[in-house]
Short mmCIF file of C-alpha atoms in Angstrom, two decimals:
data_model
loop_
_atom_site.label_atom_id
_atom_site.label_comp_id
_atom_site.label_asym_id
_atom_site.label_seq_id
_atom_site.Cartn_x
_atom_site.Cartn_y
_atom_site.Cartn_z
CA UNK A 1 58.69 36.54 11.25
CA UNK A 2 55.97 34.60 13.01
CA UNK A 3 53.57 37.54 12.60
CA UNK A 4 54.19 37.57 8.83
CA UNK A 5 53.51 33.83 8.61
CA UNK A 6 50.35 34.26 10.66
CA UNK A 7 49.15 37.14 8.43
CA UNK A 8 49.93 35.25 5.23
CA UNK A 9 48.06 32.24 6.60
CA UNK A 10 45.02 34.38 7.46
CA UNK A 11 45.10 35.95 3.98
CA UNK A 12 45.27 32.54 2.30
CA UNK A 13 42.38 31.29 4.46
CA UNK A 14 40.27 34.31 3.50
CA UNK A 15 41.07 33.84 -0.19
CA UNK A 16 40.11 30.15 0.06
CA UNK A 17 36.88 31.08 1.83
CA UNK A 18 36.03 33.66 -0.85
CA UNK A 19 36.69 31.11 -3.61
CA UNK A 20 34.51 28.52 -1.88
CA UNK A 21 31.64 31.00 -1.52
CA UNK A 22 32.07 32.11 -5.15
CA UNK A 23 31.84 28.51 -6.38
CA UNK A 24 28.78 27.86 -4.20
CA UNK A 25 27.07 31.01 -5.50
CA UNK A 26 27.74 30.02 -9.11
CA UNK A 27 26.41 26.49 -8.49
CA UNK A 28 23.31 27.94 -6.78
CA UNK A 29 22.63 30.26 -9.70
CA UNK A 30 22.96 27.41 -12.19
CA UNK A 31 20.61 25.31 -10.04
CA UNK A 32 18.05 28.13 -9.93
CA UNK A 33 18.02 28.79 -13.70
CA UNK A 34 15.24 26.22 -14.45
CA UNK A 35 13.04 27.74 -11.71
CA UNK A 36 13.51 31.26 -13.06
CA UNK A 37 12.67 29.99 -16.55
CA UNK A 38 9.53 28.30 -15.21
CA UNK A 39 8.33 31.51 -13.57
CA UNK A 40 9.05 33.59 -16.68
CA UNK A 41 7.24 31.14 -18.96
CA UNK A 42 4.20 31.14 -16.66
CA UNK A 43 3.67 34.82 -17.52
CA UNK A 44 3.98 34.38 -21.30
CA UNK A 45 0.92 35.82 -23.01
CA UNK A 46 1.39 34.33 -26.48
CA UNK A 47 0.37 30.70 -26.97
CA UNK A 48 3.30 29.22 -28.86
CA UNK A 49 3.75 26.08 -26.79
CA UNK A 50 7.14 24.46 -26.37
CA UNK A 51 8.34 25.35 -29.86
CA UNK A 52 9.30 28.98 -29.07
CA UNK A 53 12.97 29.78 -29.70
CA UNK A 54 13.06 32.63 -27.18
CA UNK A 55 12.80 32.81 -23.39
CA UNK A 56 11.41 36.17 -22.32
CA UNK A 57 7.75 36.70 -23.29
CA UNK A 58 6.86 39.24 -25.93
CA UNK A 59 3.64 39.82 -24.03
CA UNK A 60 3.45 39.50 -20.22
CA UNK A 61 0.12 38.32 -18.88
CA UNK A 62 -1.68 36.67 -15.93
CA UNK A 63 -3.99 34.80 -18.33
CA UNK A 64 -2.27 31.48 -17.68
CA UNK A 65 -3.06 31.68 -13.96
CA UNK A 66 -6.65 32.77 -14.67
CA UNK A 67 -7.11 29.87 -17.09
CA UNK A 68 -5.50 27.49 -14.59
CA UNK A 69 -8.06 28.22 -11.88
CA UNK A 70 -11.15 28.75 -14.05
CA UNK A 71 -10.89 26.42 -17.07
CA UNK A 72 -9.14 23.33 -15.71
CA UNK A 73 -9.60 20.80 -12.91
CA UNK A 74 -6.42 21.99 -11.23
CA UNK A 75 -8.13 22.93 -7.96
CA UNK A 76 -9.67 19.44 -7.73
CA UNK A 77 -6.29 17.83 -8.36
CA UNK A 78 -4.65 20.20 -5.90
CA UNK A 79 -7.18 19.27 -3.24
CA UNK A 80 -6.67 15.55 -3.90
CA UNK A 81 -2.91 15.92 -3.59
CA UNK A 82 -3.17 18.01 -0.42
CA UNK A 83 -5.50 15.44 1.16
CA UNK A 84 -3.27 12.49 0.29
CA UNK A 85 -0.10 14.30 1.40
CA UNK A 86 -1.60 15.46 4.70
CA UNK A 87 -2.98 12.04 5.67
CA UNK A 88 0.20 10.25 4.59
CA UNK A 89 2.28 12.74 6.58
CA UNK A 90 0.36 12.03 9.78
CA UNK A 91 0.36 8.23 9.48
CA UNK A 92 3.91 7.91 8.16
CA UNK A 93 5.35 10.21 10.84
CA UNK A 94 3.65 8.26 13.63
CA UNK A 95 4.74 4.87 12.19
CA UNK A 96 8.34 5.96 11.59
CA UNK A 97 8.71 7.48 15.07
CA UNK A 98 7.25 4.44 16.85
CA UNK A 99 9.28 1.96 14.78
CA UNK A 100 12.48 3.94 15.28
CA UNK A 101 11.94 4.19 19.03
CA UNK A 102 11.27 0.47 19.32
CA UNK A 103 14.38 -0.46 17.33
CA UNK A 104 16.50 2.03 19.26
CA UNK A 105 15.42 1.22 22.80
CA UNK A 106 14.07 -2.34 22.83
CA UNK A 107 16.16 -5.49 22.50
CA UNK A 108 14.40 -8.56 21.15
CA UNK A 109 15.14 -11.65 19.09
CA UNK A 110 15.63 -11.09 15.34
CA UNK A 111 15.99 -7.33 15.90
CA UNK A 112 19.10 -6.88 13.78
CA UNK A 113 18.00 -9.27 11.00
CA UNK A 114 14.69 -7.38 10.84
CA UNK A 115 16.52 -4.05 10.58
CA UNK A 116 18.79 -5.39 7.84
CA UNK A 117 15.85 -6.87 5.95
CA UNK A 118 13.95 -3.56 6.00
CA UNK A 119 17.09 -1.71 4.93
CA UNK A 120 17.68 -4.05 1.99
CA UNK A 121 14.04 -3.99 0.87
CA UNK A 122 14.08 -0.19 1.03
CA UNK A 123 16.89 -0.11 -1.53
CA UNK A 124 14.68 -1.60 -4.25
CA UNK A 125 12.65 0.89 -6.33
CA UNK A 126 8.98 0.90 -5.43
CA UNK A 127 7.81 0.59 -9.03
CA UNK A 128 9.10 -3.01 -9.16
CA UNK A 129 6.01 -4.01 -7.20
CA UNK A 130 3.66 -1.66 -9.02
CA UNK A 131 1.80 -4.30 -11.04
CA UNK A 132 1.29 -6.58 -8.02
CA UNK A 133 0.12 -3.65 -5.88
CA UNK A 134 -2.35 -2.60 -8.56
CA UNK A 135 -3.98 -6.04 -8.75
CA UNK A 136 -4.17 -6.29 -4.96
CA UNK A 137 -5.90 -2.90 -4.80
CA UNK A 138 -8.18 -3.92 -7.67
CA UNK A 139 -9.29 -7.04 -5.79
CA UNK A 140 -10.38 -4.92 -2.81
CA UNK A 141 -11.90 -2.15 -4.99
CA UNK A 142 -9.37 0.52 -4.08
CA UNK A 143 -8.22 1.50 -7.57
CA UNK A 144 -9.30 5.00 -8.65
CA UNK A 145 -9.62 5.70 -4.94
CA UNK A 146 -7.63 8.20 -2.88
CA UNK A 147 -7.64 5.84 0.10
CA UNK A 148 -5.85 3.23 -2.03
CA UNK A 149 -3.18 5.78 -2.86
CA UNK A 150 -2.81 6.69 0.82
CA UNK A 151 -2.47 2.99 1.65
CA UNK A 152 0.32 2.57 -0.90
CA UNK A 153 2.31 5.50 0.50
CA UNK A 154 1.93 4.50 4.15
CA UNK A 155 2.31 0.72 3.86
CA UNK A 156 6.13 0.76 3.78
CA UNK A 157 6.63 3.64 6.22
CA UNK A 158 8.40 1.50 8.83
CA UNK A 159 11.27 0.82 6.41
CA UNK A 160 12.31 4.47 6.65
CA UNK A 161 13.40 4.05 10.26
CA UNK A 162 17.18 4.35 9.85
CA UNK A 163 17.70 8.15 10.10
CA UNK A 164 15.17 8.57 12.90
CA UNK A 165 16.61 5.61 14.81
CA UNK A 166 20.07 7.11 14.53
CA UNK A 167 18.79 10.28 16.15
CA UNK A 168 17.08 8.38 18.97
CA UNK A 169 20.34 6.50 19.58
CA UNK A 170 22.03 9.81 20.47
CA UNK A 171 19.52 10.50 23.26
CA UNK A 172 21.02 9.09 26.50
CA UNK A 173 19.34 5.90 27.68
CA UNK A 174 19.90 7.04 31.24
CA UNK A 175 16.83 9.25 30.82
CA UNK A 176 14.73 6.18 30.08
CA UNK A 177 16.21 4.30 33.03
CA UNK A 178 15.55 7.17 35.44
CA UNK A 179 11.94 7.41 34.24
CA UNK A 180 11.49 3.64 34.56
CA UNK A 181 12.71 3.80 38.16
CA UNK A 182 10.07 6.47 38.83
CA UNK A 183 7.40 4.13 37.46
CA UNK A 184 6.94 5.59 33.96
CA UNK A 185 5.71 3.26 31.22
CA UNK A 186 7.29 2.94 27.77
CA UNK A 187 4.47 5.02 26.33
CA UNK A 188 5.02 7.81 28.89
CA UNK A 189 8.78 7.82 28.25
CA UNK A 190 8.25 7.98 24.49
CA UNK A 191 5.64 10.75 24.56
CA UNK A 192 6.86 12.93 27.44
CA UNK A 193 10.63 12.47 27.36
CA UNK A 194 11.86 11.28 23.96
CA UNK A 195 9.58 13.22 21.60
CA UNK A 196 10.18 16.66 23.21
CA UNK A 197 13.94 16.06 22.71
CA UNK A 198 13.45 14.85 19.13
CA UNK A 199 11.91 17.94 17.55
CA UNK A 200 14.50 18.16 14.70
CA UNK A 201 13.96 14.57 13.58
CA UNK A 202 10.18 14.94 13.85
CA UNK A 203 10.34 17.95 11.52
CA UNK A 204 12.61 16.03 9.15
CA UNK A 205 10.20 13.09 9.10
CA UNK A 206 7.21 15.37 8.50
CA UNK A 207 8.93 17.10 5.58
CA UNK A 208 10.04 13.91 3.86
CA UNK A 209 6.62 12.32 4.42
CA UNK A 210 4.84 15.31 2.88
CA UNK A 211 7.17 15.75 -0.09
CA UNK A 212 7.02 12.13 -1.29
CA UNK A 213 3.32 11.97 -2.33
CA UNK A 214 3.19 15.65 -3.31
CA UNK A 215 5.14 15.20 -6.52
CA UNK A 216 4.82 11.44 -7.07
CA UNK A 217 3.63 10.40 -10.54
CA UNK A 218 4.18 6.69 -11.30
CA UNK A 219 1.98 5.03 -8.67
CA UNK A 220 -0.61 7.81 -8.83
CA UNK A 221 -1.03 7.53 -12.59
CA UNK A 222 -1.24 3.74 -12.41
CA UNK A 223 -3.81 3.60 -9.60
CA UNK A 224 -5.95 6.58 -10.70
CA UNK A 225 -5.93 5.78 -14.41
CA UNK A 226 -9.21 6.67 -16.11
CA UNK A 227 -10.80 9.01 -13.53
CA UNK A 228 -9.70 12.66 -14.02
CA UNK A 229 -11.56 13.74 -10.88
CA UNK A 230 -9.25 11.56 -8.76
CA UNK A 231 -5.99 12.70 -10.35
CA UNK A 232 -3.22 14.25 -8.29
CA UNK A 233 -1.52 17.37 -9.64
CA UNK A 234 1.37 15.39 -11.15
CA UNK A 235 -0.96 13.09 -13.09
CA UNK A 236 -3.32 15.88 -14.13
CA UNK A 237 -0.55 18.17 -15.32
CA UNK A 238 1.06 15.37 -17.29
CA UNK A 239 -2.25 14.78 -19.10
CA UNK A 240 -2.00 18.31 -20.56
CA UNK A 241 1.17 17.36 -22.43
CA UNK A 242 0.05 14.02 -23.86
CA UNK A 243 -0.20 15.19 -27.46
CA UNK A 244 1.00 18.07 -29.59
CA UNK A 245 -2.34 19.97 -29.50
CA UNK A 246 -2.56 19.92 -25.72
CA UNK A 247 1.15 20.68 -25.42
CA UNK A 248 0.70 23.79 -27.52
CA UNK A 249 -2.45 24.91 -25.70
CA UNK A 250 -1.48 24.08 -22.13
CA UNK A 251 2.30 24.46 -21.98
CA UNK A 252 2.29 27.92 -20.38
CA UNK A 253 -0.61 26.88 -18.13
CA UNK A 254 1.51 23.88 -17.15
CA UNK A 255 4.29 26.29 -16.15
CA UNK A 256 1.85 28.35 -14.07
CA UNK A 257 0.59 25.18 -12.35
CA UNK A 258 4.16 24.12 -11.60
CA UNK A 259 4.80 27.47 -9.89
CA UNK A 260 1.65 27.11 -7.77
CA UNK A 261 2.51 23.50 -6.85
CA UNK A 262 6.01 24.47 -5.74
CA UNK A 263 4.82 27.18 -3.32
CA UNK A 264 3.74 24.95 -0.36
CA UNK A 265 6.89 22.81 -0.50
CA UNK A 266 9.18 25.83 -0.80
CA UNK A 267 7.45 27.72 2.01
CA UNK A 268 7.43 24.67 4.27
CA UNK A 269 11.08 23.91 3.64
CA UNK A 270 12.23 27.50 4.22
CA UNK A 271 10.19 27.71 7.42
CA UNK A 272 11.54 24.44 8.81
CA UNK A 273 14.99 24.41 7.20
CA UNK A 274 16.93 24.76 10.46
CA UNK A 275 15.17 21.77 12.01
CA UNK A 276 15.54 19.80 8.77
CA UNK A 277 19.34 20.21 8.83
CA UNK A 278 19.50 19.36 12.54
CA UNK A 279 17.44 16.25 11.89
CA UNK A 280 19.93 15.01 9.30
CA UNK A 281 23.11 15.89 11.19
CA UNK A 282 21.90 15.44 14.78
CA UNK A 283 22.11 11.66 14.94
CA UNK A 284 24.57 8.97 14.01
CA UNK A 285 23.35 5.52 13.01
CA UNK A 286 24.30 2.81 15.46
CA UNK A 287 23.57 -0.90 15.46
#
């Protein structure tokens, strides 16, 4: 009797597992439909713009990719975006890691109010300050300047401390105490003890820092307005769809550009996915 109950329980568990996987597969396929459509449209040979009432091209062609690299400023925009994303990634990762370590390990007056203040400010959308930021940058001649865009993306980096701090909280403080007894400084402890143990959260921070400016449009379009040579890919690609003539001429080129833009992010995420998941789940936020 007990064996029958055990078998029936195992069967029901397997059926539940199969159903869960089936639902997840269906959801994944639905989620991937827009990406498949984007790839298919990037190989459309006929120039019918967004008004076509069919999906699969009547003529398959690489002309859109050829036009993208030879007849547009896409490579310039791509280089601008790569430069901004790379620099922001370095500065933001360093700032977030140092801020998180300080808030996790050091105890000082106004520590918790400062953490709460940064957390609350981080909940407000960045575009609320867009006009003020623009006029500040204009006063110091940093509009239409990639350095101004880098400054905007890195200025609030410290407010993204909460996930990284939660990870640092899970690293035993006894390691710090033992190193302090041996005469190690805070800098030595941070660089030689904490960071080697924090590889998952470092990868997570790098990925989030790189992704943010890579596809950002609002601040980039506002700051770089009027200088096509300083556009990022998001701003430049949007300019192709500003009127019906451009939308008809550049729609399939836009699709090809979107495929090219997605390659670095996709490759980076797949390569570092394991560390990314560990970075999210490896720590628990403590006060």
